[in-house]
Short mmCIF file of C-alpha atoms and ligand atoms in Angstrom, two decimals:
data_model
loop_
_atom_site.label_atom_id
_atom_site.label_comp_id
_atom_site.label_asym_id
_atom_site.label_seq_id
_atom_site.Cartn_x
_atom_site.Cartn_y
_atom_site.Cartn_z
CA MET A 1 -83.23 186.06 42.27
CA LYS A 2 -81.06 184.09 43.66
CA ILE A 3 -82.04 180.32 43.04
CA HIS A 4 -81.41 177.82 45.45
CA ASN A 5 -80.65 174.28 43.67
CA PHE A 6 -81.93 171.51 45.50
CA SER A 7 -81.64 168.73 42.23
CA ALA A 8 -80.75 165.38 42.75
CA GLY A 9 -78.70 165.22 39.98
CA PRO A 10 -77.39 166.77 37.60
CA SER A 11 -76.69 169.06 40.68
CA ILE A 12 -75.21 172.14 42.17
CA LEU A 13 -71.75 172.28 41.71
CA PRO A 14 -69.68 175.25 43.20
CA GLN A 15 -70.17 178.32 41.59
CA GLU A 16 -66.51 178.85 40.92
CA VAL A 17 -66.09 175.59 39.24
CA ILE A 18 -68.59 176.34 37.06
CA THR A 19 -66.94 179.75 36.39
CA LYS A 20 -63.15 178.02 35.89
CA ALA A 21 -65.04 175.01 33.61
CA ALA A 22 -66.27 177.73 31.47
CA GLU A 23 -63.01 179.69 31.53
CA ALA A 24 -61.35 176.64 30.31
CA VAL A 25 -63.95 175.60 27.50
CA LEU A 26 -63.00 179.20 25.84
CA ASN A 27 -59.29 179.24 26.69
CA LEU A 28 -57.49 176.30 28.50
CA ASN A 29 -54.14 177.38 30.65
CA ASN A 30 -53.66 180.74 28.12
CA SER A 31 -52.96 178.12 25.51
CA GLY A 32 -55.31 179.53 22.75
CA LEU A 33 -57.08 176.51 22.92
CA SER A 34 -60.34 175.11 23.81
CA LEU A 35 -60.26 172.34 26.71
CA ILE A 36 -62.62 170.44 24.33
CA GLU A 37 -60.47 170.50 21.13
CA ILE A 38 -57.15 169.45 22.01
CA SER A 39 -55.93 165.75 22.17
CA HIS A 40 -56.39 163.62 25.17
CA ARG A 41 -53.12 162.66 24.42
CA SER A 42 -51.66 166.05 24.92
CA LYS A 43 -49.28 167.19 27.72
CA ASP A 44 -52.24 169.60 28.74
CA PHE A 45 -54.62 166.99 29.39
CA ILE A 46 -52.41 164.40 30.44
CA ALA A 47 -51.53 166.47 33.37
CA ILE A 48 -55.19 167.17 33.97
CA MET A 49 -56.30 163.42 34.17
CA GLU A 50 -53.28 162.87 36.57
CA GLU A 51 -54.12 165.65 38.55
CA ALA A 52 -57.52 164.46 39.10
CA GLN A 53 -56.25 160.70 39.93
CA ASN A 54 -54.01 162.07 42.69
CA LEU A 55 -56.55 164.33 43.92
CA VAL A 56 -59.15 161.02 44.15
CA LYS A 57 -56.05 159.20 46.11
CA GLU A 58 -55.72 161.84 48.57
CA LEU A 59 -59.18 162.93 49.26
CA LEU A 60 -59.79 159.74 49.97
CA ASN A 61 -56.76 158.26 51.89
CA LEU A 62 -56.79 155.42 49.09
CA PRO A 63 -54.08 153.47 50.20
CA ASP A 64 -51.45 151.48 47.35
CA GLY A 65 -52.99 148.87 45.44
CA TYR A 66 -55.99 150.75 43.85
CA SER A 67 -56.39 151.96 40.53
CA VAL A 68 -58.75 155.31 39.53
CA LEU A 69 -60.75 155.40 36.23
CA PHE A 70 -62.85 158.05 34.91
CA LEU A 71 -65.06 156.19 32.73
CA GLN A 72 -68.31 156.66 30.38
CA GLY A 73 -71.78 154.98 30.56
CA GLY A 74 -72.57 156.29 34.24
CA ALA A 75 -73.22 154.36 37.33
CA SER A 76 -75.59 152.44 35.15
CA MET A 77 -72.83 150.82 33.11
CA GLN A 78 -71.09 149.75 36.27
CA PHE A 79 -74.04 147.58 37.38
CA LEU A 80 -73.09 145.30 34.87
CA ALA A 81 -69.19 145.87 34.49
CA VAL A 82 -68.91 145.07 38.27
CA ALA A 83 -70.72 141.74 37.81
CA LEU A 84 -68.45 141.24 34.58
CA ASN A 85 -65.31 141.52 36.31
CA LEU A 86 -66.00 139.94 39.46
CA LEU A 87 -68.44 137.40 39.42
CA LYS A 88 -66.92 133.35 38.54
CA ASP A 89 -68.60 131.88 36.13
CA ASP A 90 -70.26 129.21 37.90
CA GLY A 91 -70.43 131.93 41.39
CA LYS A 92 -73.01 134.01 42.63
CA ALA A 93 -73.05 137.71 43.95
CA ALA A 94 -74.92 138.73 47.17
CA TYR A 95 -76.86 142.67 46.93
CA LEU A 96 -78.24 144.52 49.69
CA ASP A 97 -81.52 145.94 48.24
CA THR A 98 -81.78 149.40 49.40
CA GLY A 99 -83.87 150.86 46.70
CA SER A 100 -84.25 151.33 42.72
CA TRP A 101 -80.29 151.82 42.19
CA SER A 102 -79.75 148.81 44.16
CA SER A 103 -82.42 146.73 42.47
CA LYS A 104 -81.13 147.97 39.47
CA ALA A 105 -77.55 146.84 39.89
CA SER A 106 -78.85 143.08 40.74
CA LYS A 107 -80.93 142.94 37.98
CA GLU A 108 -77.88 143.64 35.38
CA ALA A 109 -75.80 141.14 37.71
CA GLU A 110 -78.63 138.32 36.99
CA LEU A 111 -77.66 138.72 33.54
CA PHE A 112 -74.09 136.63 34.13
CA GLY A 113 -74.88 134.43 36.97
CA LYS A 114 -76.86 133.97 40.30
CA VAL A 115 -77.65 136.60 42.51
CA GLU A 116 -78.71 136.46 46.17
CA VAL A 117 -80.53 139.25 47.74
CA ILE A 118 -79.31 139.17 51.40
CA ALA A 119 -81.57 141.92 52.89
CA SER A 120 -84.06 144.19 51.59
CA SER A 121 -86.46 146.97 52.64
CA LYS A 122 -88.70 147.10 50.32
CA ASP A 123 -91.50 145.86 52.82
CA LYS A 124 -91.54 149.21 53.82
CA ASN A 125 -91.21 151.44 50.73
CA HIS A 126 -87.15 151.42 51.43
CA ASN A 127 -87.57 153.92 54.37
CA TYR A 128 -84.93 152.13 56.18
CA ILE A 129 -81.21 150.05 55.75
CA PRO A 130 -81.64 146.33 56.74
CA LYS A 131 -79.36 145.18 59.54
CA GLY A 132 -78.07 142.14 61.01
CA TYR A 133 -77.96 140.07 57.46
CA LYS A 134 -75.51 137.65 56.53
CA ILE A 135 -72.96 137.85 53.95
CA PRO A 136 -72.61 134.38 52.43
CA ALA A 137 -68.55 133.94 52.30
CA ASP A 138 -69.15 131.77 49.00
CA ALA A 139 -70.33 134.70 46.76
CA SER A 140 -68.00 136.75 44.46
CA TYR A 141 -68.82 139.53 46.16
CA VAL A 142 -71.02 141.83 48.33
CA HIS A 143 -72.92 145.00 46.75
CA LEU A 144 -74.13 147.85 48.62
CA THR A 145 -75.32 151.19 47.81
CA SER A 146 -74.21 154.01 50.31
CA ASN A 147 -76.78 156.67 49.77
CA ASN A 148 -80.18 155.78 48.47
CA THR A 149 -80.84 158.99 46.27
CA ILE A 150 -84.29 158.25 45.87
CA PHE A 151 -85.29 157.00 49.35
CA GLY A 152 -82.86 159.45 51.42
CA THR A 153 -81.03 156.48 53.21
CA GLN A 154 -77.68 156.22 54.24
CA ILE A 155 -75.80 153.56 55.11
CA LYS A 156 -73.98 154.76 58.19
CA GLU A 157 -72.05 151.46 59.33
CA PHE A 158 -70.78 149.16 56.56
CA PRO A 159 -70.74 145.41 57.41
CA LYS A 160 -67.65 143.55 57.91
CA THR A 161 -66.63 140.43 55.73
CA ASP A 162 -63.79 138.71 53.99
CA ILE A 163 -65.47 138.71 50.43
CA PRO A 164 -64.74 141.55 48.01
CA VAL A 165 -67.17 144.75 48.74
CA VAL A 166 -68.51 147.07 45.99
CA CYS A 167 -70.59 150.09 46.99
CA ASP A 168 -72.18 152.32 44.68
CA MET A 169 -71.21 155.72 46.31
CA SER A 170 -72.67 157.77 43.43
CA SER A 171 -74.66 160.36 45.70
CA ASP A 172 -72.44 160.35 48.60
CA ILE A 173 -68.94 160.08 47.38
CA PHE A 174 -66.54 162.71 49.07
CA SER A 175 -69.52 163.86 51.47
CA ARG A 176 -67.75 162.11 54.58
CA GLU A 177 -64.74 160.20 55.45
CA LEU A 178 -64.85 156.29 55.22
CA ASP A 179 -61.96 153.83 55.30
CA PHE A 180 -61.73 152.97 51.85
CA SER A 181 -59.33 150.26 52.61
CA LYS A 182 -62.37 148.34 53.22
CA PHE A 183 -63.72 148.55 49.71
CA ASP A 184 -62.64 146.60 46.56
CA ILE A 185 -64.55 148.46 43.76
CA VAL A 186 -66.33 151.89 44.61
CA TYR A 187 -67.89 153.72 41.56
CA ALA A 188 -69.99 156.96 41.45
CA GLY A 189 -71.43 158.76 38.97
CA ALA A 190 -69.70 162.49 38.64
CA GLN A 191 -73.27 164.07 38.25
CA LYS A 192 -74.72 163.95 41.95
CA ASN A 193 -71.30 165.20 43.86
CA MET A 194 -68.56 165.37 41.74
CA GLY A 195 -69.24 167.40 38.38
CA PRO A 196 -71.28 167.02 35.04
CA ALA A 197 -72.91 164.26 34.17
CA GLY A 198 -70.63 162.20 31.16
CA THR A 199 -68.24 160.24 33.07
CA VAL A 200 -68.67 157.69 36.53
CA MET A 201 -65.46 157.64 38.78
CA VAL A 202 -64.27 154.08 39.82
CA ILE A 203 -61.49 152.86 42.14
CA VAL A 204 -60.64 149.23 42.31
CA LYS A 205 -58.35 147.22 44.09
CA ASP A 206 -56.02 145.52 41.75
CA ASN A 207 -55.65 142.77 43.19
CA VAL A 208 -59.39 141.48 43.10
CA LEU A 209 -59.18 141.70 38.95
CA GLY A 210 -58.57 138.88 36.71
CA LYS A 211 -60.41 136.05 38.72
CA SER A 212 -63.48 135.96 37.21
CA GLY A 213 -62.49 133.32 34.42
CA ARG A 214 -64.82 135.61 32.01
CA THR A 215 -63.78 137.04 28.84
CA ILE A 216 -64.74 140.64 29.47
CA PRO A 217 -65.48 143.15 26.40
CA SER A 218 -62.55 145.49 26.44
CA MET A 219 -64.85 148.62 27.42
CA LEU A 220 -65.90 146.53 30.45
CA ASP A 221 -62.35 145.48 31.52
CA TYR A 222 -61.32 147.10 34.51
CA GLN A 223 -57.68 145.51 33.99
CA ILE A 224 -57.52 146.99 30.40
CA HIS A 225 -58.63 150.37 31.65
CA ALA A 226 -56.49 150.28 34.63
CA SER A 227 -53.40 149.24 32.41
CA LYS A 228 -53.88 152.28 30.28
CA ASP A 229 -54.22 154.69 32.98
CA SER A 230 -58.03 155.12 32.35
CA MET A 231 -56.94 156.55 28.68
CA PHE A 232 -57.87 153.01 26.54
CA ASN A 233 -60.10 155.23 24.55
CA THR A 234 -60.79 159.04 24.32
CA PRO A 235 -62.11 159.83 27.82
CA PRO A 236 -64.62 162.46 28.79
CA VAL A 237 -62.31 165.38 29.11
CA PHE A 238 -65.07 168.02 29.95
CA ALA A 239 -66.52 165.94 32.68
CA ILE A 240 -63.16 165.27 34.16
CA TYR A 241 -61.65 168.21 34.05
CA THR A 242 -64.74 169.90 36.35
CA ALA A 243 -64.56 167.24 38.54
CA MET A 244 -61.12 167.51 39.08
CA LEU A 245 -61.76 171.43 39.89
CA THR A 246 -64.71 170.11 42.01
CA LEU A 247 -61.97 167.96 44.01
CA GLN A 248 -59.56 171.02 44.05
CA TRP A 249 -62.22 172.92 45.62
CA ILE A 250 -62.63 170.07 48.23
CA LYS A 251 -58.93 170.25 48.95
CA ASP A 252 -58.96 173.82 49.27
CA LEU A 253 -61.88 173.75 51.94
CA GLY A 254 -59.77 171.44 53.97
CA GLY A 255 -60.68 168.24 53.06
CA VAL A 256 -63.43 165.88 53.05
CA ALA A 257 -62.98 166.13 56.87
CA VAL A 258 -64.24 169.61 56.76
CA VAL A 259 -67.17 168.78 54.26
CA GLU A 260 -68.44 166.30 56.12
CA LYS A 261 -68.92 168.72 59.50
CA GLN A 262 -70.12 171.15 56.70
CA ASN A 263 -72.69 168.25 55.46
CA GLU A 264 -73.86 167.28 59.34
CA ALA A 265 -74.47 170.86 60.07
CA LYS A 266 -76.71 171.48 57.24
CA ALA A 267 -78.63 168.34 57.47
CA ALA A 268 -79.10 168.83 61.30
CA LEU A 269 -80.63 171.93 60.40
CA LEU A 270 -83.00 170.58 57.98
CA TYR A 271 -84.02 167.75 59.96
CA ASN A 272 -84.73 169.57 62.92
CA GLU A 273 -87.49 171.47 61.23
CA ILE A 274 -88.89 168.50 59.72
CA ASP A 275 -88.87 166.67 63.05
CA SER A 276 -90.46 170.02 65.04
CA ASN A 277 -92.41 171.70 62.30
CA PRO A 278 -95.95 169.82 62.44
CA ASN A 279 -96.68 170.75 58.98
CA PHE A 280 -94.08 168.11 57.75
CA ILE A 281 -93.10 164.63 58.36
CA GLY A 282 -89.71 162.93 57.61
CA VAL A 283 -90.08 160.23 55.51
CA VAL A 284 -87.33 157.55 56.66
CA ASN A 285 -86.00 155.93 59.75
CA LYS A 286 -83.99 158.69 61.78
CA GLU A 287 -80.97 156.79 62.22
CA ASP A 288 -80.68 155.78 58.65
CA ARG A 289 -81.37 159.27 57.50
CA SER A 290 -79.15 160.63 54.52
CA LEU A 291 -76.90 163.41 54.92
CA MET A 292 -77.40 164.03 51.00
CA ASN A 293 -80.97 163.50 50.15
CA ALA A 294 -83.50 164.88 52.95
CA THR A 295 -87.22 163.41 51.93
CA PHE A 296 -90.35 165.07 53.74
CA VAL A 297 -94.03 164.85 53.34
CA LEU A 298 -96.75 167.41 54.05
CA ALA A 299 -98.98 166.39 57.02
CA ASP A 300 -101.69 168.20 55.57
CA GLU A 301 -101.71 167.69 51.61
CA SER A 302 -104.21 170.22 51.19
CA LYS A 303 -101.19 172.67 51.97
CA LYS A 304 -99.61 171.33 48.96
CA GLU A 305 -100.46 174.83 46.50
CA THR A 306 -99.37 177.28 49.29
CA PHE A 307 -96.39 175.66 50.24
CA ASP A 308 -94.89 175.13 46.49
CA ALA A 309 -96.10 178.49 45.91
CA LEU A 310 -94.32 179.93 49.05
CA ALA A 311 -90.94 177.78 47.69
CA LYS A 312 -91.11 179.05 43.99
CA GLU A 313 -91.29 182.86 45.53
CA ALA A 314 -88.10 181.85 47.64
CA GLY A 315 -86.27 180.76 44.79
CA LEU A 316 -85.98 177.32 45.83
CA SER A 317 -85.53 175.05 42.98
CA GLY A 318 -85.84 170.68 42.35
CA ILE A 319 -87.46 170.15 45.71
CA ASN A 320 -89.89 167.83 44.39
CA GLY A 321 -89.60 164.28 45.27
CA HIS A 322 -89.35 161.25 43.34
CA ARG A 323 -92.24 159.70 41.98
CA SER A 324 -91.96 156.61 44.03
CA VAL A 325 -91.78 158.38 47.19
CA GLY A 326 -93.95 161.64 46.86
CA GLY A 327 -93.62 164.66 48.87
CA TYR A 328 -90.31 166.43 48.96
CA ARG A 329 -86.54 165.77 48.46
CA ALA A 330 -83.97 168.36 49.32
CA SER A 331 -80.41 167.08 47.85
CA ILE A 332 -77.79 169.02 50.18
CA TYR A 333 -74.83 167.72 48.43
CA ASN A 334 -71.63 169.23 49.20
CA ALA A 335 -71.60 172.25 47.30
CA MET A 336 -74.83 173.42 48.63
CA PRO A 337 -74.20 176.23 51.18
CA ILE A 338 -76.10 176.72 54.33
CA LYS A 339 -77.60 179.48 53.48
CA SER A 340 -79.70 178.00 51.13
CA VAL A 341 -81.03 175.32 53.61
CA GLN A 342 -81.65 178.20 55.96
CA ALA A 343 -84.00 179.61 53.01
CA LEU A 344 -85.58 176.31 52.59
CA VAL A 345 -86.00 176.02 56.41
CA ASP A 346 -87.36 179.66 56.40
CA VAL A 347 -90.02 178.44 53.70
CA MET A 348 -91.12 175.76 55.92
CA LYS A 349 -91.64 177.77 58.93
CA LYS A 350 -93.65 180.37 56.96
CA LEU A 351 -96.39 177.83 56.35
CA ASN A 352 -99.42 177.82 58.77
C1 PLP B 401 -78.16 158.72 39.94
C2 PLP B 401 -77.42 157.05 40.37
C3 PLP B 401 -77.45 156.21 39.73
C4 PLP B 401 -77.53 156.28 38.25
O1 PLP B 401 -76.18 157.24 37.57
P1 PLP B 401 -76.30 157.10 35.61
O2 PLP B 401 -74.88 158.05 36.06
O3 PLP B 401 -77.15 157.47 35.79
O4 PLP B 401 -76.08 155.66 35.73
C5 PLP B 401 -77.10 154.72 40.13
N1 PLP B 401 -76.69 155.08 41.65
C6 PLP B 401 -76.85 155.73 42.54
C7 PLP B 401 -76.84 156.10 44.09
C8 PLP B 401 -77.47 157.21 41.89
O5 PLP B 401 -78.02 158.01 42.65
#
């Protein structure tokens, strides 16, 4: 039976990416060697790293002056790396609190300096994106979470400010066109929309670095990683190779603009069903709905067993909501075909 993978992360990857990654593990480029047993300093791997970095720059239309890094420790390591690299010794950082991931990020920054939470959606269990807040001009940076994987909200319009903008884009990177020249640091764990767990992509604008006045441990120092072309130590070769394959897949489809159109169509299909089917209630503010993670609950909890059985029968996997929200969450990342969203909608229609 075809399984439709709605997992929030690690999550669906294009089937052809998985096949090619598996082939490279057995035999990379007909070299007779496995991708995971060659030196990261070999010609083959250096070419892979460069291709991955160049594809990021091309697909995101990055202007000159940015470095693309593939690091380890996940997005969670970047919560503290960002603060170490940007937060001035006696300074403060501004955080927009839109859910669990952003509060985890600000908690790490508090270890290194003052944190000002500029707005929060906590009062309504993060079912909306705060708007109209002020960003303090004297903060070292402002930190945003573009897509809230757990609650299902997404920032549609980014605030304007003159201070450095840092954004956790773990769950919507490469899903929509954005003007990346407006961001100074962007980071994204690979396992939501890019590849397997094991690497986190970091985009840094070189000229915001080196100003914090701190001593930064080498492994957390963006300047060191950038000066070594993301090869300061052994990089996670398998995760980077697979991410590169996903980026090639996006390019072959026609780029981020094409993927964005598909994502809009998939989300519209699902949200239309949520809104028109009396059995379901959308969890978040309509204008803040995520194109990547759709959260919804049953109008009548007693139908849960029936709905879960129908979903299982149809091969729907990973639709249970996060424990802090309940109900259901369908993660419909770039690699999810619209046919799978249709399979979910069909099951929703079947429930009476
Ligand atoms: C999953 C996720 C994280 C955590 O990523 P790790 O790689 O597990 O550290 C951080 N932020 C967002 C928005 C996420 O979705």
